[in-house]
PDB file of C-alpha atoms in Angstrom:
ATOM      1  CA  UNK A1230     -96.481 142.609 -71.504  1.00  0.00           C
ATOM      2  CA  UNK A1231     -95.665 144.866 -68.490  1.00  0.00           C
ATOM      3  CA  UNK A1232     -92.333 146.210 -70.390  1.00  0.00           C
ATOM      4  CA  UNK A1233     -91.750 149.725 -69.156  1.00  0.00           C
ATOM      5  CA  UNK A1234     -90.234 151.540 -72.720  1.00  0.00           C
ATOM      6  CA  UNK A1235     -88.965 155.581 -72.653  1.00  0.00           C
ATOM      7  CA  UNK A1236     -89.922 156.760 -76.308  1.00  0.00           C
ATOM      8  CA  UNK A1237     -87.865 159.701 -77.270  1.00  0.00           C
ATOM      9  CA  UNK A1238     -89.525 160.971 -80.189  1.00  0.00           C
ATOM     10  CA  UNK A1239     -90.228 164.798 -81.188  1.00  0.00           C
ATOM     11  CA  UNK A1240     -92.675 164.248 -83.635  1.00  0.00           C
ATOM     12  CA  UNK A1241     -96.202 164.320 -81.769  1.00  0.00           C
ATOM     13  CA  UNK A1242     -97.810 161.797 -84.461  1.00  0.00           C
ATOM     14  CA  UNK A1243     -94.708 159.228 -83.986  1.00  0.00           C
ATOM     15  CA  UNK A1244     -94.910 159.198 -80.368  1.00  0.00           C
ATOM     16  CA  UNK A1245     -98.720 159.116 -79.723  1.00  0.00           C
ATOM     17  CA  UNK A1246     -98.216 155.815 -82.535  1.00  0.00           C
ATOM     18  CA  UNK A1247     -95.600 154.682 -80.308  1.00  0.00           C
ATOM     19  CA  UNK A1248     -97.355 155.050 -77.500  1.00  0.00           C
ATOM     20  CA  UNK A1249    -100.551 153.457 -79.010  1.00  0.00           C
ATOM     21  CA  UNK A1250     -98.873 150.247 -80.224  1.00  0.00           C
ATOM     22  CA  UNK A1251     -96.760 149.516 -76.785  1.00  0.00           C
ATOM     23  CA  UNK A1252    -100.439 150.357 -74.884  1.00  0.00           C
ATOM     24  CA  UNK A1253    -102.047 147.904 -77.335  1.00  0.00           C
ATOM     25  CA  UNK A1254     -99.167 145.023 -76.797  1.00  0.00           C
ATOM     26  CA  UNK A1255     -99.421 145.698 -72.849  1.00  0.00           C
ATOM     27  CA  UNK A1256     -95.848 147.794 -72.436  1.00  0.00           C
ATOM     28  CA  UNK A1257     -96.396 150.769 -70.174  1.00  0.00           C
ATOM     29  CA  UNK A1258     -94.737 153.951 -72.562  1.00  0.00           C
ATOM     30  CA  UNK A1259     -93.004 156.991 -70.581  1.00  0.00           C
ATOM     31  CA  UNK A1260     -92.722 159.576 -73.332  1.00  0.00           C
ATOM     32  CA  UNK A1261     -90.311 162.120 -73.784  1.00  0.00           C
ATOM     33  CA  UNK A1262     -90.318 165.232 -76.606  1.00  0.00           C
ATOM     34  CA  UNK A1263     -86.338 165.404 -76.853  1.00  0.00           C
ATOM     35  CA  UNK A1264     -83.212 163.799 -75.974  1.00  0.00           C
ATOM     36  CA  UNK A1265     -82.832 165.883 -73.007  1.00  0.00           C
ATOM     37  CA  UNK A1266     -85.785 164.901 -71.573  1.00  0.00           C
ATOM     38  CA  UNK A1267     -84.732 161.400 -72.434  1.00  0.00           C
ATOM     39  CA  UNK A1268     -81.761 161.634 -70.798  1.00  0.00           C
ATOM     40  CA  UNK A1269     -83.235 163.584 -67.316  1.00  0.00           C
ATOM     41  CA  UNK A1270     -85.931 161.004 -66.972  1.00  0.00           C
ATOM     42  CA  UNK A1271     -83.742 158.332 -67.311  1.00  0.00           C
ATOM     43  CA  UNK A1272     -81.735 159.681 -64.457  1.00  0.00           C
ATOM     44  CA  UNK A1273     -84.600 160.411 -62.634  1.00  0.00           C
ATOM     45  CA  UNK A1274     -86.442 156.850 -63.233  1.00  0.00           C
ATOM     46  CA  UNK A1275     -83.806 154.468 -64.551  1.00  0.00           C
ATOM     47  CA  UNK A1276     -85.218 151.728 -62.223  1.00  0.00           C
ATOM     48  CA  UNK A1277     -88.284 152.027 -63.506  1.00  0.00           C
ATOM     49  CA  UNK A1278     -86.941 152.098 -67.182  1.00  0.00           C
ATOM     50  CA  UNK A1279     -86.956 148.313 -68.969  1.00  0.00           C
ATOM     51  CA  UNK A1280     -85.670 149.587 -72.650  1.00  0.00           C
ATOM     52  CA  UNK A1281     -85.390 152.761 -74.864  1.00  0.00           C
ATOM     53  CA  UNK A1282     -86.567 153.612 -78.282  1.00  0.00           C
ATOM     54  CA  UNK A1283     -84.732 156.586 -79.044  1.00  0.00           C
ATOM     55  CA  UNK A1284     -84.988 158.899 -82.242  1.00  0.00           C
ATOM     56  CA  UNK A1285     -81.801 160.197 -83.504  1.00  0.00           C
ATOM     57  CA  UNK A1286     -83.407 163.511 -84.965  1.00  0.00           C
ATOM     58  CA  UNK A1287     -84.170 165.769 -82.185  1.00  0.00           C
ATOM     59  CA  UNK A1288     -83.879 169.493 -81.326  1.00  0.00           C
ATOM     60  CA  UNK A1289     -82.736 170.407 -77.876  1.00  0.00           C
ATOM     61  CA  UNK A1290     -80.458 166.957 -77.778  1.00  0.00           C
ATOM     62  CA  UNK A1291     -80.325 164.250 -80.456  1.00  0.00           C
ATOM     63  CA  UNK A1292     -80.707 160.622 -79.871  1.00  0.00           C
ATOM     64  CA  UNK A1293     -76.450 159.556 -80.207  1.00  0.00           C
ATOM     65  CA  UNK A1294     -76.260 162.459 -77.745  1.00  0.00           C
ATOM     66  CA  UNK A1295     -78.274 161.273 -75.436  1.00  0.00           C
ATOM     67  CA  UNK A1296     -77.786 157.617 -75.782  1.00  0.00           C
ATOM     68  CA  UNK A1297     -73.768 158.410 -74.512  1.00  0.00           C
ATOM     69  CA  UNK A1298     -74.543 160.991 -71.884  1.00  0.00           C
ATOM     70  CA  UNK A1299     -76.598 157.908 -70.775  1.00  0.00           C
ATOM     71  CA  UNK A1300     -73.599 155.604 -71.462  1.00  0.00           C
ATOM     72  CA  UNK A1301     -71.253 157.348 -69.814  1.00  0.00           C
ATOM     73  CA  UNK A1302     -72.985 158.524 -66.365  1.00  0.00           C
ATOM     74  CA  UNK A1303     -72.479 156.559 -63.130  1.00  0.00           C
ATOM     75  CA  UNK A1304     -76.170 155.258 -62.837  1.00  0.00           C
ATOM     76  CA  UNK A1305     -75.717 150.860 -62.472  1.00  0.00           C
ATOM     77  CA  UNK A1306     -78.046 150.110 -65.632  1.00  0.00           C
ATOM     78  CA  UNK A1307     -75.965 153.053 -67.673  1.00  0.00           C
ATOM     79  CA  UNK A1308     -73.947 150.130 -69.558  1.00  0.00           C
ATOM     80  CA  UNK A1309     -76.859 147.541 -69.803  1.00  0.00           C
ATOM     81  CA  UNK A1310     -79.950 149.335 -70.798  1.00  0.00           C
ATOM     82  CA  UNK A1311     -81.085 148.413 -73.958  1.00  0.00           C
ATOM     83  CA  UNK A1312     -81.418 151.020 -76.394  1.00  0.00           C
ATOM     84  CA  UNK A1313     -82.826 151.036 -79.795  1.00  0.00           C
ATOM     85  CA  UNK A1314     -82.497 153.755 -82.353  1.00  0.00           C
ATOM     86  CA  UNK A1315     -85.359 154.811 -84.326  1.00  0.00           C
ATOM     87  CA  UNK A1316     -84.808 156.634 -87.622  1.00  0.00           C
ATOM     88  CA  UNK A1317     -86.202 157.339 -91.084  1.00  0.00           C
ATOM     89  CA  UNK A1318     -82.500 156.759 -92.331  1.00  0.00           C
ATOM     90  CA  UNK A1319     -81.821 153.028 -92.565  1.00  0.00           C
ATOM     91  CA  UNK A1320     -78.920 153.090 -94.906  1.00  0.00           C
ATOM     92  CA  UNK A1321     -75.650 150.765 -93.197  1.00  0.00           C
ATOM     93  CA  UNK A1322     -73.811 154.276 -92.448  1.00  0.00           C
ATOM     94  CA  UNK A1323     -76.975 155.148 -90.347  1.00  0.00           C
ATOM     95  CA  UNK A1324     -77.286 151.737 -88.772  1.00  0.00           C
ATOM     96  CA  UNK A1325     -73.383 151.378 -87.913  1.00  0.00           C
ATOM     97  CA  UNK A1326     -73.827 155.377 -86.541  1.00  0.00           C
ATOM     98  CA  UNK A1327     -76.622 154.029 -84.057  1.00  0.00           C
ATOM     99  CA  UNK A1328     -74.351 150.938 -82.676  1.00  0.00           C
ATOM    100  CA  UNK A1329     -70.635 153.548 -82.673  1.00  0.00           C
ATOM    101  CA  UNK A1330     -73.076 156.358 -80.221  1.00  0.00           C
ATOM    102  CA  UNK A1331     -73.911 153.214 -77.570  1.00  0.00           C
ATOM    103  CA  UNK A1332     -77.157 152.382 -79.112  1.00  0.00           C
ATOM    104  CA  UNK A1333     -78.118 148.207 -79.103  1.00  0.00           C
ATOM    105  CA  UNK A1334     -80.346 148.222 -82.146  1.00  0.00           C
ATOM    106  CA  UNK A1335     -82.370 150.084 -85.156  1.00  0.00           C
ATOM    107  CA  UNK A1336     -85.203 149.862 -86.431  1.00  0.00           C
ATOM    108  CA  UNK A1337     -86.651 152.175 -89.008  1.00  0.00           C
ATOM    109  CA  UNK A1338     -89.224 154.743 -89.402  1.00  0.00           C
ATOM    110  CA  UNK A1339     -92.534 153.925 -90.349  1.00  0.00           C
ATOM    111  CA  UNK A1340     -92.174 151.288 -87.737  1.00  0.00           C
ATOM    112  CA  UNK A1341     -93.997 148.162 -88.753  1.00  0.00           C
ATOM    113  CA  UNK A1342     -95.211 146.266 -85.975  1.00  0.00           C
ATOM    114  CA  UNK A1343     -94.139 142.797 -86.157  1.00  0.00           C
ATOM    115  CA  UNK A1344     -90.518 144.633 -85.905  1.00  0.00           C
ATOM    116  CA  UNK A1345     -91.066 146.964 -83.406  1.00  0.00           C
ATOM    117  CA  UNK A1346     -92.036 143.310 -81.477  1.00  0.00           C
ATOM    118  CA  UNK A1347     -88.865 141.941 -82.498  1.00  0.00           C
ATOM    119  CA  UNK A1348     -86.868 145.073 -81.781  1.00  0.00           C
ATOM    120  CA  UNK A1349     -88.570 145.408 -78.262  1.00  0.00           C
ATOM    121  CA  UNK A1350     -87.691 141.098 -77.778  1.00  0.00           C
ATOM    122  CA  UNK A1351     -84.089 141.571 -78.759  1.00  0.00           C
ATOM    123  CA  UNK A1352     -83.398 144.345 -76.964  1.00  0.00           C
ATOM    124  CA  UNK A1353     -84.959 143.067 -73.388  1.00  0.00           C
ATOM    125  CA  UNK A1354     -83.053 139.790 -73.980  1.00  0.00           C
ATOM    126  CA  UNK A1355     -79.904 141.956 -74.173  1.00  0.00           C
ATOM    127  CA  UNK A1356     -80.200 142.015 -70.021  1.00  0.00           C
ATOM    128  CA  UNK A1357     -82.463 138.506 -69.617  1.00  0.00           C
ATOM    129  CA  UNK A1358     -85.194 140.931 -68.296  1.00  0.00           C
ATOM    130  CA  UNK A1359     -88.152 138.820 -67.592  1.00  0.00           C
ATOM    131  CA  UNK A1360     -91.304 140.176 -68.560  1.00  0.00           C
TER     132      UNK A1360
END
């Protein structure tokens, strides 16, 4: 409750299901259509920003791209933020992909709720953030 979660997601069905299930477990969901947007409103609100659920399959900027721009700029949460890939492909190759680009976690696509919940608890005990 009160978790503040960027959703990268291109797909218009997956996000507004994204955003649906964080609304309905109380997280406040900042959506964004590509990795570049992603990545510009994390600059732009990183403070604001408790965790990320990032796709790896977008146009304009994929998810690994994103996740080490993020990685590697100077912002103090660049290192710490928890991010959690979200992909159709959950073969080992794709998992171990997700963890080599910077990314915390994975969980696949259709997202079933009781992970998503486990996903989101994980990755905000990553950084002890109390919500």
């Amino acid at each position: 409750k009160g978790l503040r979660v960027l959703v990268a997601e291109d797909g218009d069905i997956n996000r507004e299901i994204m955003e649906a299930l964080l609304d309905g477990m109380g997280a406040v969901c900042i959506p964004a259509v590509n990795g570049r947007e992603a990545l510009d409103i994390w600059r732009a609100r990183h403070e604001d920003i408790d965790l990320i659920l990032m796709d790896v399959q977008m146009p304009v900027m994929n998810g690994y791209e994103a996740t080490s721009a993020i990685r590697k700029s100077a912002h103090p949460q660049a290192k710490s933020i928890p991010i959690i890939a979200m992909t159709a492909n959950a073969f080992t190759e794709d998992v171990n992909a997700a963890l080599a680009s910077g990314m915390n976690g994975h969980i696949a696509k259709p997202v079933e709720y009781k992970k998503l919940c486990q996903a989101l608890r994980e990755g905000v005990n990553i950084n002890g953030v109390e919500k």
